[in-house]
XYZ file of C-alpha atoms in Angstrom:
679
model
C 111.430 34.578 57.915
C 107.891 34.370 56.510
C 106.376 32.268 53.754
C 103.590 33.819 51.675
C 100.988 31.195 50.807
C 98.011 32.511 48.858
C 96.188 34.877 51.205
C 98.048 33.655 54.289
C 101.478 34.517 55.676
C 103.190 31.819 57.743
C 106.169 32.660 60.016
C 109.088 30.294 59.560
C 112.609 29.701 60.897
C 114.834 27.498 58.762
C 118.147 26.988 60.592
C 118.602 25.038 63.814
C 122.339 24.519 64.379
C 122.088 23.699 68.102
C 119.506 20.937 67.648
C 121.616 19.353 64.918
C 124.920 19.744 66.766
C 126.695 16.498 67.742
C 127.124 15.901 71.456
C 128.272 13.394 74.044
C 126.501 11.703 76.948
C 128.760 9.482 79.005
C 130.345 7.040 76.524
C 127.863 7.857 73.751
C 128.630 10.036 70.753
C 125.322 11.658 69.864
C 124.651 12.746 66.242
C 122.252 15.483 67.368
C 120.573 16.931 70.462
C 117.165 15.322 69.886
C 115.968 12.507 72.144
C 112.738 10.583 71.754
C 111.285 10.488 75.252
C 109.489 7.368 76.508
C 105.818 6.988 75.574
C 103.700 4.001 76.595
C 102.186 2.076 73.684
C 100.273 -0.856 75.283
C 101.728 -3.011 72.507
C 103.102 -5.798 74.724
C 101.235 -9.056 75.158
C 99.438 -9.819 78.424
C 102.630 -11.340 79.847
C 104.709 -8.247 79.100
C 106.638 -9.691 76.136
C 107.730 -7.600 73.155
C 105.410 -8.121 70.172
C 105.709 -7.588 66.428
C 103.652 -4.418 66.831
C 106.253 -3.152 69.320
C 109.046 -3.820 66.832
C 107.208 -2.119 63.976
C 106.446 0.956 66.072
C 110.041 1.485 67.199
C 111.436 0.703 63.752
C 109.275 3.526 62.365
C 110.506 5.853 65.103
C 114.157 4.883 64.572
C 113.882 5.844 60.904
C 113.492 9.379 62.221
C 117.188 9.458 63.205
C 116.761 10.747 66.732
C 120.017 10.784 68.618
C 118.510 8.457 71.191
C 115.253 6.602 71.734
C 114.213 5.870 75.296
C 111.936 2.855 75.041
C 108.779 3.026 77.082
C 108.118 2.241 80.716
C 109.159 -1.390 81.355
C 108.250 -2.981 84.675
C 110.615 -4.836 86.930
C 108.512 -7.373 88.843
C 105.292 -9.366 88.581
C 104.003 -8.333 92.000
C 103.335 -4.607 92.189
C 105.306 -2.641 89.587
C 103.200 -3.251 86.476
C 100.745 -0.431 85.903
C 98.329 -1.872 83.374
C 97.768 -4.884 81.152
C 99.727 -5.023 77.902
C 102.616 -3.081 79.402
C 106.169 -4.289 78.963
C 107.926 -6.207 81.715
C 111.468 -7.536 81.900
C 111.224 -10.026 84.728
C 112.240 -13.290 83.061
C 115.301 -14.361 81.100
C 113.111 -15.794 78.333
C 112.024 -12.237 77.547
C 115.560 -11.217 76.578
C 115.236 -12.488 72.988
C 112.345 -10.146 72.215
C 114.137 -7.197 73.771
C 117.268 -8.045 71.779
C 115.232 -7.761 68.574
C 113.866 -4.441 69.818
C 117.301 -3.027 70.634
C 118.623 -4.115 67.234
C 115.652 -2.579 65.404
C 116.545 0.797 66.903
C 120.332 0.572 66.680
C 120.213 -0.486 63.021
C 119.459 3.163 62.216
C 122.375 4.545 64.220
C 120.155 5.522 67.142
C 121.102 4.864 70.773
C 118.643 2.407 72.367
C 117.830 3.008 76.040
C 115.277 1.029 78.049
C 113.283 2.777 80.753
C 112.744 0.718 83.910
C 109.971 1.585 86.317
C 107.788 0.676 89.264
C 104.378 2.352 89.046
C 103.808 2.644 92.788
C 100.405 4.180 93.454
C 99.655 4.569 89.736
C 98.909 0.861 89.396
C 95.500 0.051 87.921
C 95.362 -3.736 88.078
C 92.757 -4.706 90.644
C 94.653 -7.769 91.872
C 97.930 -5.924 92.607
C 98.907 -3.898 95.684
C 99.363 -0.133 95.332
C 102.764 0.467 96.923
C 104.322 3.634 98.252
C 106.781 4.764 100.903
C 103.976 5.263 103.447
C 100.485 3.969 104.056
C 97.924 6.621 103.176
C 94.682 7.263 101.365
C 94.625 9.824 98.584
C 91.493 11.195 96.932
C 93.043 10.482 93.558
C 95.402 7.783 94.764
C 96.715 6.916 91.372
C 94.834 6.630 88.146
C 92.415 4.505 90.149
C 91.594 5.517 93.763
C 93.363 2.669 95.512
C 94.694 3.051 99.058
C 98.490 3.221 99.181
C 100.349 0.652 101.281
C 103.708 1.559 102.777
C 106.601 -0.765 101.910
C 108.605 -2.712 104.445
C 112.411 -2.553 104.397
C 112.500 -6.093 103.043
C 110.240 -5.048 100.166
C 112.447 -2.022 99.502
C 115.551 -4.202 99.252
C 113.809 -6.717 96.991
C 112.597 -3.916 94.739
C 116.158 -2.610 94.399
C 117.324 -6.077 93.346
C 114.460 -6.374 90.849
C 115.551 -3.125 89.195
C 119.096 -4.475 88.983
C 118.031 -7.815 87.474
C 115.885 -6.044 84.876
C 118.823 -3.774 84.005
C 121.068 -6.817 83.570
C 118.550 -8.350 81.176
C 118.447 -5.076 79.233
C 122.241 -5.169 79.000
C 122.159 -8.784 77.792
C 119.592 -7.768 75.169
C 122.019 -5.213 73.760
C 120.550 -1.956 74.986
C 123.083 0.858 75.201
C 121.894 1.755 78.690
C 118.872 2.070 80.941
C 116.835 4.933 82.285
C 115.503 4.675 85.841
C 112.087 6.347 86.086
C 111.974 8.562 89.175
C 109.270 11.100 88.357
C 105.534 11.936 88.206
C 104.098 10.031 91.156
C 105.612 6.654 90.358
C 107.243 4.683 93.167
C 110.702 6.270 93.208
C 109.206 9.761 92.886
C 106.891 8.987 95.798
C 109.900 8.232 97.988
C 111.502 11.519 96.906
C 108.358 13.556 97.614
C 107.464 14.866 101.093
C 103.783 14.618 100.169
C 103.904 10.822 99.896
C 106.892 9.985 102.090
C 106.071 10.177 105.806
C 108.601 7.577 106.921
C 110.652 8.108 110.060
C 113.478 5.687 109.201
C 116.497 6.222 106.947
C 114.222 6.401 103.872
C 112.168 9.380 105.067
C 112.446 12.876 106.464
C 115.226 14.929 104.884
C 115.664 15.264 101.100
C 118.810 13.149 101.463
C 116.918 10.334 103.172
C 114.010 10.489 100.738
C 116.337 10.051 97.740
C 118.140 7.123 99.402
C 115.884 4.530 97.723
C 116.687 5.994 94.290
C 120.404 6.100 95.093
C 120.431 2.485 96.268
C 118.624 1.332 93.107
C 121.323 2.964 90.976
C 124.076 1.412 93.089
C 122.425 -2.019 92.859
C 122.226 -1.723 89.064
C 125.914 -0.802 88.980
C 126.798 -3.875 91.050
C 124.823 -6.119 88.698
C 125.825 -4.552 85.375
C 129.150 -2.886 86.117
C 129.829 0.815 86.577
C 130.577 1.177 82.877
C 126.950 0.373 81.960
C 125.333 3.800 81.478
C 122.358 4.867 83.590
C 120.119 7.880 82.960
C 118.173 9.174 85.956
C 114.746 10.587 85.150
C 113.428 12.894 87.841
C 110.928 15.657 88.513
C 112.884 18.700 89.583
C 109.739 20.162 91.148
C 106.237 18.764 91.590
C 104.543 22.193 91.666
C 102.045 20.832 94.203
C 101.232 21.778 97.807
C 103.524 19.868 100.175
C 105.253 18.333 97.153
C 108.885 18.281 96.068
C 110.290 21.797 95.634
C 112.950 22.846 93.149
C 115.420 23.393 95.989
C 114.870 19.839 97.228
C 114.987 18.486 93.684
C 118.392 20.090 93.160
C 119.673 18.734 96.479
C 118.588 15.218 95.531
C 120.045 15.562 92.031
C 123.450 16.439 93.467
C 123.370 13.229 95.507
C 122.423 11.156 92.460
C 125.076 12.844 90.307
C 127.755 11.466 92.640
C 126.647 7.887 91.882
C 127.972 8.180 88.338
C 124.754 8.435 86.343
C 125.594 9.816 82.908
C 122.639 12.142 82.467
C 119.492 13.574 84.046
C 116.205 13.485 82.156
C 114.160 16.304 83.674
C 110.411 16.770 83.855
C 108.139 18.532 86.338
C 104.722 18.396 87.950
C 102.769 15.348 89.047
C 99.388 13.725 88.553
C 97.777 15.859 91.248
C 98.102 18.956 89.070
C 98.472 17.092 85.736
C 101.173 19.619 84.848
C 103.481 16.710 84.057
C 101.484 16.144 80.857
C 101.841 19.703 79.445
C 98.480 20.360 77.806
C 97.535 23.128 75.383
C 96.917 25.553 78.239
C 100.458 25.246 79.590
C 103.358 27.204 78.184
C 105.722 25.462 75.810
C 109.051 24.648 77.395
C 107.221 24.531 80.715
C 110.107 23.062 82.718
C 112.889 25.352 81.496
C 113.024 26.982 84.939
C 113.834 23.592 86.495
C 116.718 22.922 84.113
C 117.964 26.468 84.596
C 117.948 25.924 88.355
C 119.938 22.708 87.949
C 122.557 24.443 85.801
C 122.857 27.414 88.149
C 123.268 25.030 91.094
C 126.340 23.481 89.463
C 124.984 20.202 88.066
C 127.690 19.083 85.638
C 126.264 16.077 83.792
C 124.124 16.644 80.669
C 120.432 17.469 81.015
C 117.679 16.164 78.750
C 114.632 18.404 79.105
C 111.003 17.562 78.280
C 107.954 19.763 78.426
C 106.023 21.081 75.450
C 108.779 21.440 72.846
C 106.226 21.190 70.064
C 108.189 23.201 67.503
C 111.905 23.392 66.707
C 112.173 27.122 67.434
C 111.510 26.884 71.163
C 113.738 23.801 71.439
C 116.565 25.598 69.638
C 116.269 28.574 71.982
C 116.481 26.383 75.093
C 119.742 24.942 73.769
C 121.042 28.364 72.720
C 120.339 29.727 76.201
C 122.250 26.843 77.762
C 119.452 25.761 80.094
C 119.726 22.154 78.875
C 121.913 20.000 76.662
C 119.338 17.819 74.896
C 115.655 18.121 74.051
C 113.239 15.316 74.871
C 110.337 14.833 72.470
C 107.499 12.541 73.481
C 104.249 13.451 71.770
C 105.952 15.558 69.037
C 107.942 12.452 68.087
C 104.796 10.433 67.467
C 103.022 13.315 65.720
C 105.908 13.217 63.243
C 108.482 10.412 63.578
C 110.611 12.183 60.937
C 110.930 15.340 63.079
C 114.739 15.187 63.203
C 115.128 14.089 59.576
C 113.042 16.974 58.266
C 115.010 19.387 60.415
C 118.316 18.054 59.074
C 117.017 18.314 55.502
C 116.176 21.987 56.009
C 112.413 21.617 55.791
C 111.013 22.295 59.265
C 107.786 23.509 57.641
C 107.043 19.865 56.790
C 107.041 18.766 60.440
C 103.516 17.851 61.519
C 103.082 19.763 64.801
C 101.861 18.116 67.980
C 98.783 20.027 69.173
C 99.084 18.793 72.801
C 95.463 17.601 72.805
C 96.364 14.460 74.869
C 93.453 12.542 73.359
C 95.062 9.913 71.146
C 98.269 9.452 73.136
C 97.890 9.935 76.880
C 94.098 9.718 76.670
C 94.312 6.205 75.247
C 96.752 5.220 77.967
C 94.525 6.667 80.687
C 91.648 4.470 79.495
C 94.035 1.478 79.157
C 92.664 0.609 75.737
C 95.168 -1.993 74.599
C 92.967 -2.873 71.628
C 93.696 0.593 70.248
C 97.120 1.241 71.758
C 99.052 4.462 71.369
C 97.494 6.812 68.824
C 97.885 10.412 67.670
C 95.245 12.933 66.641
C 97.335 14.395 63.814
C 99.181 11.256 62.661
C 96.828 8.478 61.513
C 99.795 6.148 60.939
C 100.969 6.330 64.543
C 101.441 2.783 65.843
C 99.893 1.401 62.641
C 103.031 0.406 60.722
C 102.282 -2.443 58.341
C 98.566 -1.679 58.539
C 98.225 1.900 57.373
C 100.725 2.240 54.559
C 100.424 4.768 51.746
C 98.949 2.950 48.741
C 100.503 3.376 45.289
C 98.136 4.518 42.533
C 97.481 2.730 39.257
C 95.798 5.686 37.553
C 95.981 9.433 38.139
C 92.555 10.780 39.068
C 91.161 14.280 39.200
C 89.730 14.787 42.676
C 87.610 17.682 43.883
C 87.544 18.480 47.601
C 84.954 20.810 49.077
C 86.055 22.364 52.366
C 89.464 23.506 53.595
C 89.291 22.351 57.200
C 91.468 19.612 58.732
C 89.659 16.813 56.877
C 89.770 18.541 53.505
C 93.403 19.596 53.763
C 94.606 16.214 55.066
C 92.839 14.496 52.180
C 94.387 16.954 49.713
C 97.851 16.493 51.206
C 97.764 12.697 50.943
C 96.143 12.627 47.508
C 98.916 14.835 46.116
C 101.560 12.734 47.879
C 100.146 9.692 46.087
C 100.126 11.501 42.712
C 96.509 12.513 42.101
C 95.444 15.942 40.810
C 93.504 17.928 43.414
C 91.251 20.986 43.423
C 90.336 22.250 46.897
C 87.369 24.616 47.258
C 87.342 26.973 50.255
C 85.592 30.327 50.135
C 87.225 31.705 53.290
C 90.505 31.192 55.163
C 92.018 27.740 55.024
C 91.549 25.950 58.314
C 87.777 25.779 58.475
C 86.413 25.716 62.009
C 89.960 25.198 63.309
C 90.216 28.972 63.011
C 87.407 29.270 65.554
C 88.888 26.488 67.694
C 91.971 28.697 68.006
C 89.859 31.630 69.221
C 92.155 32.301 72.143
C 95.745 31.909 71.003
C 97.061 32.030 74.558
C 95.097 28.797 75.059
C 95.075 27.242 71.612
C 98.193 28.402 69.798
C 98.937 24.794 68.891
C 95.839 24.741 66.676
C 97.110 27.801 64.804
C 100.402 26.002 64.175
C 98.486 23.039 62.733
C 96.650 25.394 60.366
C 99.994 26.920 59.314
C 101.364 23.431 58.600
C 98.470 22.545 56.323
C 98.505 25.910 54.531
C 102.174 25.370 53.653
C 101.516 21.794 52.531
C 98.769 22.924 50.155
C 101.288 25.264 48.525
C 104.279 22.912 48.462
C 102.353 19.930 47.145
C 100.644 21.851 44.377
C 97.056 21.653 45.564
C 94.919 23.969 43.435
C 93.053 26.032 46.039
C 89.934 27.636 44.544
C 88.625 30.545 46.602
C 84.942 30.216 45.928
C 81.900 28.464 47.310
C 81.359 25.176 45.540
C 77.884 24.211 44.402
C 76.813 20.739 43.378
C 76.526 21.882 39.780
C 80.015 23.418 39.844
C 81.522 20.123 40.993
C 79.477 17.999 38.608
C 80.341 20.210 35.638
C 84.070 19.807 36.383
C 83.736 16.079 35.732
C 85.891 14.918 38.643
C 86.709 11.234 38.964
C 86.158 11.439 42.720
C 84.882 14.017 45.185
C 85.389 14.478 48.921
C 82.876 16.639 50.762
C 84.399 18.049 53.954
C 82.117 21.005 54.546
C 82.080 20.810 58.332
C 79.098 21.529 60.554
C 76.789 24.398 61.431
C 76.253 25.558 64.996
C 72.651 25.321 66.102
C 71.178 28.806 66.618
C 70.845 30.436 70.029
C 67.105 29.892 70.237
C 65.701 29.907 73.743
C 62.895 31.510 75.678
C 63.449 35.256 75.621
C 65.900 35.246 72.712
C 63.432 36.951 70.364
C 63.009 39.887 72.750
C 66.589 39.970 74.034
C 68.586 38.601 71.114
C 71.329 41.164 71.715
C 72.084 39.462 75.044
C 72.634 35.915 73.769
C 75.264 34.587 71.343
C 76.178 31.153 70.023
C 79.698 30.219 71.129
C 80.782 29.554 67.545
C 79.732 33.052 66.456
C 81.510 34.684 69.379
C 84.667 32.648 68.761
C 84.634 33.701 65.109
C 85.058 37.351 66.077
C 85.406 38.063 69.801
C 85.573 41.804 69.140
C 82.253 41.906 67.309
C 80.141 41.320 70.431
C 80.353 43.357 73.630
C 79.716 40.736 76.312
C 80.152 43.154 79.193
C 81.845 42.243 82.469
C 79.761 39.294 83.679
C 79.156 36.455 81.227
C 77.048 33.340 81.654
C 78.098 30.267 79.691
C 75.367 27.659 79.316
C 76.596 24.076 79.412
C 79.689 22.346 80.751
C 80.997 20.819 77.542
C 84.698 20.994 76.790
C 84.712 23.954 74.390
C 82.395 25.946 76.674
C 84.850 25.533 79.529
C 87.734 26.573 77.300
C 85.790 29.713 76.453
C 85.230 30.260 80.178
C 88.976 30.060 80.812
C 89.676 32.469 77.952
C 87.208 35.023 79.342
C 88.559 34.618 82.876
C 92.074 35.326 81.631
C 90.717 38.558 80.134
C 89.425 39.635 83.547
C 85.770 38.805 83.007
C 83.503 37.359 85.677
C 82.086 34.074 84.434
C 79.076 32.017 85.485
C 78.884 28.467 84.132
C 75.495 26.796 84.356
C 75.205 23.072 83.783
C 72.399 20.557 84.060
C 74.987 18.105 85.290
C 76.655 17.872 88.674
C 80.134 17.980 90.173
C 82.849 15.639 89.017
C 86.634 15.463 89.355
C 86.634 18.304 91.861
C 85.010 20.784 89.505
C 82.318 19.678 87.098
C 81.293 17.250 84.402
C 83.473 17.776 81.347
C 81.554 15.715 78.832
C 81.884 12.063 77.872
C 85.681 11.760 77.682
C 86.685 12.543 81.240
C 89.906 10.556 80.969
C 91.649 13.191 78.854
C 94.515 14.797 80.805
C 93.841 17.996 78.878
C 90.361 18.079 80.398
C 91.756 17.352 83.851
C 94.232 20.206 83.434
C 91.427 22.541 82.350
C 89.456 21.555 85.447
C 92.408 22.401 87.695
C 93.031 25.775 86.039
C 89.360 26.706 86.318
C 89.457 25.677 89.960
C 91.931 28.464 90.718
C 89.392 31.034 89.474
C 86.648 29.292 91.415
C 88.573 29.896 94.625
C 88.947 33.627 93.913
C 85.250 34.057 93.197
C 85.819 35.204 89.623
C 84.188 31.961 88.443
C 80.761 30.871 89.694
C 79.326 27.417 89.047
C 75.627 26.714 88.866
C 75.627 22.928 88.750
C 72.450 20.855 88.455
C 70.722 23.931 87.083
C 68.691 24.020 83.877
C 68.818 27.167 81.761
C 65.261 28.411 81.171
C 65.250 31.929 79.796
C 67.306 34.981 78.862
C 65.993 38.245 80.302
C 66.854 41.925 80.205
C 68.739 41.510 83.499
C 70.400 38.171 82.763
C 68.970 34.673 82.892
C 66.576 32.421 84.771
C 67.800 29.016 85.952
C 65.966 26.131 87.616
C 67.481 23.943 90.322
C 67.061 20.349 89.141
C 66.633 19.086 92.695
C 64.399 21.660 94.382
C 62.761 22.822 91.115
C 63.106 26.389 92.424
C 63.710 29.072 89.819
C 66.444 31.678 90.255
C 67.120 34.951 88.450
C 70.857 35.364 87.826
C 72.245 38.740 86.809
C 74.694 38.832 83.904
C 75.530 41.070 80.967
C 75.565 38.401 78.273
C 74.795 34.717 77.682
C 76.961 32.454 75.507
C 75.577 29.040 74.669
C 76.509 26.006 72.624
C 73.533 23.847 71.672
C 75.543 21.546 69.465
C 76.352 21.213 65.778
C 74.717 19.668 62.746
C 76.670 18.393 59.755
C 76.194 19.576 56.185
C 75.520 16.425 54.136
C 73.212 18.022 51.543
C 75.974 18.839 49.051
C 77.292 15.275 49.274
C 73.823 13.888 48.595
C 73.439 16.077 45.510
C 76.881 15.300 44.066
C 76.929 11.537 44.588
C 73.853 11.176 42.394
C 76.070 12.238 39.477
C 79.517 11.137 40.693
C 79.267 7.776 42.514
C 82.754 8.042 44.020
C 81.773 10.863 46.377
C 82.690 10.718 50.060
C 81.540 12.577 53.172
C 84.156 13.136 55.896
C 84.827 15.097 59.068
C 82.260 17.156 60.926
C 79.995 17.120 57.867
C 78.859 13.683 59.082
C 77.640 15.008 62.459
C 74.022 14.730 63.580
C 73.012 17.076 66.411
C 76.133 16.330 68.429
C 77.835 18.588 70.909
C 81.178 19.938 69.769
C 83.316 17.783 72.046
C 82.041 14.433 70.748
C 84.029 14.646 67.506
C 87.458 16.189 67.426
C 90.329 16.816 65.006
C 91.431 13.204 65.413
C 88.261 11.903 63.746
C 88.418 14.358 60.855
C 92.064 13.688 60.001
C 91.841 9.915 60.391
C 88.705 9.611 58.241
C 90.191 11.839 55.553
C 93.449 9.863 55.494
C 91.616 6.561 55.072
C 89.466 7.785 52.191
C 92.285 9.653 50.434
C 94.511 6.581 50.662
C 91.998 4.423 48.811
C 91.033 6.676 45.901
């Protein structure tokens, strides 16, 4: 089915019977097949207690009527399991009261409340805590911080098993319906299961059966403490997709052993932090771990499977259920992008679901930088983790508001203003989406951005935003007599001016111009990209996938195994991009010229200068693509506000000579929401 909206046509599926079908996991009757997967929030206090912010966050999520919510990673001891400050722990009986309030907040909405228990192992980041693992070893990226890993003694193993059991008992006393034991993505249990980390020669190492023994004994210890009727979900990585890591065959063998313990369900993911595939960034396929679940089913695993991995839209989730590769769909980031995901589906309005764009900046990126002051955030949902702070304000008077620019900032402002009851005219002379259309230049890389554009286009239509297809001038806006104006005109790319560009202008293109129409410029076979900023590297990956040879020159040096990726190196999406580019580096299709300044474009290619030796080098290439940064367009705002005082400037229009990766969709949407909520 398609929905015609103005000049755009948006594909749309409206019925999702499998996702909305009731089901059963162990003793639980499930109202649907949608599970909110665990996502860290950093909302706990420094002692690991549940806070009011925790309760507000999960209350908001429970209103979304997921069949089950798996509450975030909760640590089981005060010695080595806690990964970062402001993470939840359940190590003391006095914490039970807070967790009881949390369980009730979720269950009040008819949602099953499950608590995830975990030991971080090597992923610990607290400087005063040991980094535990099955074996002593040093790893280049030994966790989020490069700590050496210390192998555990048998006494420590047994104590850890008891700590899991005690934490599970406290969860049971608090009223949780069950617990999930975290055994994936490089955390302690997963390290025992993995041949890469487990080099032990005793009963806990060697064969897949021995390596899963620690996990099996934890489950059995929990059953002793809580009774066999207390449900346990086992979370595991069916395959790590890494050299010398856990294979799918071994993952299946270990799952069969765990199934015999009586766990009620497997929650399946894949990958690890060495390849960052466990995060599922924009460059990875949606439903990335379907092959793992399919392997489990074909191997005869009988208990239900919850599957995570890039289910950003209902259509791909529905198909996974239709094909029988899994029984339930786990939503992590999509559930925070739109907490009402399941409600909107049940009400027959999937077009109103705000899509997760898998950018990893607000959610996982915040966690990677351990910014507890900010906590969990979302690039497309300004209200994420802000319940009680960012609430939609009622209006006392209907205002006529003019918005100039139909990019993410302009459309988010229009959406919220109409939701609140204001009248809105939106001026956009070209396709709705603004520079998001260029950001989605390679749909095999950035299809999630296209889905975000589709969402906003539909919202403009459904909410009655008057879209005016013309270029707005200051006089046009002033003559309309608006009560308030929002200028969201975006930014202009700086021109490709460099030495030699006057004589050889046909050989050099600004990245923005090339992204606007990749067929308009013949870049030849060998392309040089000047600069190592994030969008430049995405363009490099797009060209490499098309079979081009790519040279990336950067004034900066090596970092993270590949190269500097700009200021925000903590983003898992950037780490994933670095890894994918590395595969082309090894084949020779990608060449890096690090610590080299770009000097000149020539008839044969370009001239670079080595920053260390100062030697100049002529490099042959067919075309040069460069990004010199962007400059906002504040002039219209300055002209209008002289006549209409309530005039605001938002989004990229506020930029001043900044490179494209300094401000992202998150900033545009959040700024627009704040202004639109206070008009």
